[in-house]
Coordinates of C-alpha atoms in Angstrom, one line a residue:
M8 CA 25.4 48.9 -15.9
E9 CA 23.5 50.7 -13.3
S10 CA 24.7 54.0 -12.1
Q11 CA 25.2 54.8 -8.4
Q12 CA 22.1 57.1 -8.6
E13 CA 19.9 54.4 -9.9
R14 CA 21.0 52.0 -7.2
R15 CA 20.2 54.6 -4.5
S16 CA 16.7 55.3 -6.0
T17 CA 16.0 51.5 -6.2
R18 CA 17.1 51.1 -2.6
A19 CA 15.0 54.0 -1.4
A20 CA 11.9 52.6 -3.3
A21 CA 12.5 49.2 -1.8
E22 CA 12.7 50.6 1.7
E23 CA 9.5 52.7 1.2
I24 CA 7.7 49.5 0.0
S25 CA 9.0 47.6 2.9
K26 CA 7.7 50.3 5.3
E27 CA 4.3 50.2 3.6
F28 CA 4.1 46.4 4.0
K29 CA 5.0 46.6 7.6
S30 CA 2.2 49.1 8.2
L31 CA -0.3 46.6 6.7
V32 CA 0.2 43.9 9.3
S33 CA 0.5 44.5 13.0
S34 CA 3.5 43.2 14.9
D35 CA 1.1 41.2 17.2
D36 CA -0.3 39.4 14.2
L37 CA 3.2 38.6 13.0
N38 CA 4.2 37.3 16.4
S39 CA 1.1 35.2 16.5
L40 CA 1.8 33.7 13.1
K41 CA 5.4 33.0 14.2
Q42 CA 4.2 31.1 17.3
L43 CA 1.7 29.1 15.2
Q44 CA 4.4 28.2 12.8
H45 CA 6.7 27.0 15.6
L46 CA 3.8 25.0 17.1
I47 CA 3.1 23.4 13.7
L48 CA 6.8 22.7 13.2
G49 CA 7.0 21.0 16.6
R50 CA 4.0 18.8 15.7
L51 CA 5.4 17.9 12.3
Q52 CA 8.7 16.9 13.9
D53 CA 6.9 14.8 16.5
S54 CA 4.8 13.2 13.7
N55 CA 8.0 12.5 11.7
A56 CA 9.6 10.9 14.7
V57 CA 6.6 8.6 15.3
L58 CA 6.5 7.7 11.6
S59 CA 10.2 6.9 11.6
H60 CA 9.8 4.7 14.7
F61 CA 6.8 2.9 13.0
N62 CA 8.8 2.4 9.8
L63 CA 11.6 0.8 11.8
Y64 CA 9.1 -1.4 13.7
S65 CA 7.4 -2.4 10.5
E66 CA 10.8 -3.3 8.9
N67 CA 11.7 -5.5 11.9
C68 CA 8.4 -7.2 11.8
F69 CA 8.7 -7.8 8.1
A70 CA 12.2 -9.3 8.5
E71 CA 10.8 -11.7 11.1
V72 CA 7.9 -13.0 8.9
S73 CA 9.4 -12.8 5.4
D74 CA 11.1 -16.2 5.7
D75 CA 8.0 -17.8 7.0
F76 CA 6.0 -16.1 4.2
S77 CA 8.3 -17.3 1.5
R78 CA 8.3 -20.9 2.9
N79 CA 4.5 -20.9 3.1
T80 CA 4.2 -19.5 -0.4
Q81 CA 6.4 -22.3 -1.7
L82 CA 4.4 -24.9 0.3
L83 CA 1.1 -23.6 -1.2
R84 CA 2.5 -23.7 -4.7
S85 CA 3.6 -27.3 -4.1
M86 CA 0.2 -28.2 -2.7
K87 CA -1.5 -26.7 -5.7
S88 CA 0.7 -28.7 -8.1
D89 CA -0.1 -31.9 -6.1
L90 CA -3.8 -31.1 -6.2
D91 CA -3.7 -30.4 -9.9
Y92 CA -2.1 -33.8 -10.5
I93 CA -4.6 -35.5 -8.2
F94 CA -7.6 -33.9 -10.1
L95 CA -6.0 -34.9 -13.4
K96 CA -5.7 -38.5 -12.3
L97 CA -9.3 -38.5 -10.9
R98 CA -10.6 -37.2 -14.2
S99 CA -8.7 -39.9 -16.1
M100 CA -10.0 -42.6 -13.7
K101 CA -13.6 -41.3 -14.1
T102 CA -13.3 -41.3 -17.9
K103 CA -12.1 -44.9 -17.8
L104 CA -14.8 -45.9 -15.4
L105 CA -17.5 -44.3 -17.6
A106 CA -16.1 -46.1 -20.6
T107 CA -16.4 -49.5 -19.0
N108 CA -19.5 -48.8 -16.8
P109 CA -21.8 -46.1 -18.3
D110 CA -24.1 -46.3 -15.2
A111 CA -21.2 -45.8 -12.7
F112 CA -22.0 -42.1 -12.2
P113 CA -25.5 -40.6 -11.9
D114 CA -26.6 -38.0 -14.4
D115 CA -26.1 -34.3 -13.8
S116 CA -29.5 -33.6 -12.2
T117 CA -28.9 -36.4 -9.6
V118 CA -25.3 -35.2 -9.0
E119 CA -26.5 -31.7 -8.2
A120 CA -29.1 -33.1 -5.7
L121 CA -26.5 -35.3 -4.0
D122 CA -23.4 -33.2 -4.1
R123 CA -23.7 -29.5 -3.0
R124 CA -20.0 -28.9 -2.5
P125 CA -18.4 -26.1 -4.4
D126 CA -16.6 -27.0 -7.6
L127 CA -12.9 -26.4 -6.7
E128 CA -11.7 -26.8 -10.3
Q129 CA -13.5 -23.7 -11.6
P130 CA -11.9 -20.4 -10.9
K131 CA -14.2 -17.8 -9.4

């Protein structure tokens, strides 16, 4: 336990250090720093209010479009499934045609010259 004398000497030392620190920085500089801090605080509060408003607006916009987005996603998945089925049937028909009529389709060099459309079956 600290004695009463030790507490007094610690307190006196702390006061002396405090006085020395106060003499290092002028009161005008401290007031200027305080004003700058209040200005920055005000700007941060304004920015926070703007961001909160934007988040609310974004949340409302998302709520409006999320149902459409889900519906369109489902539609695209269904269309992809349908197209996969169509391509499978077309390949099957082409194979059967080639088996019965080998000359039904031109060779690869002729196909490239005639058909310049992108191949939709190959992922990019």
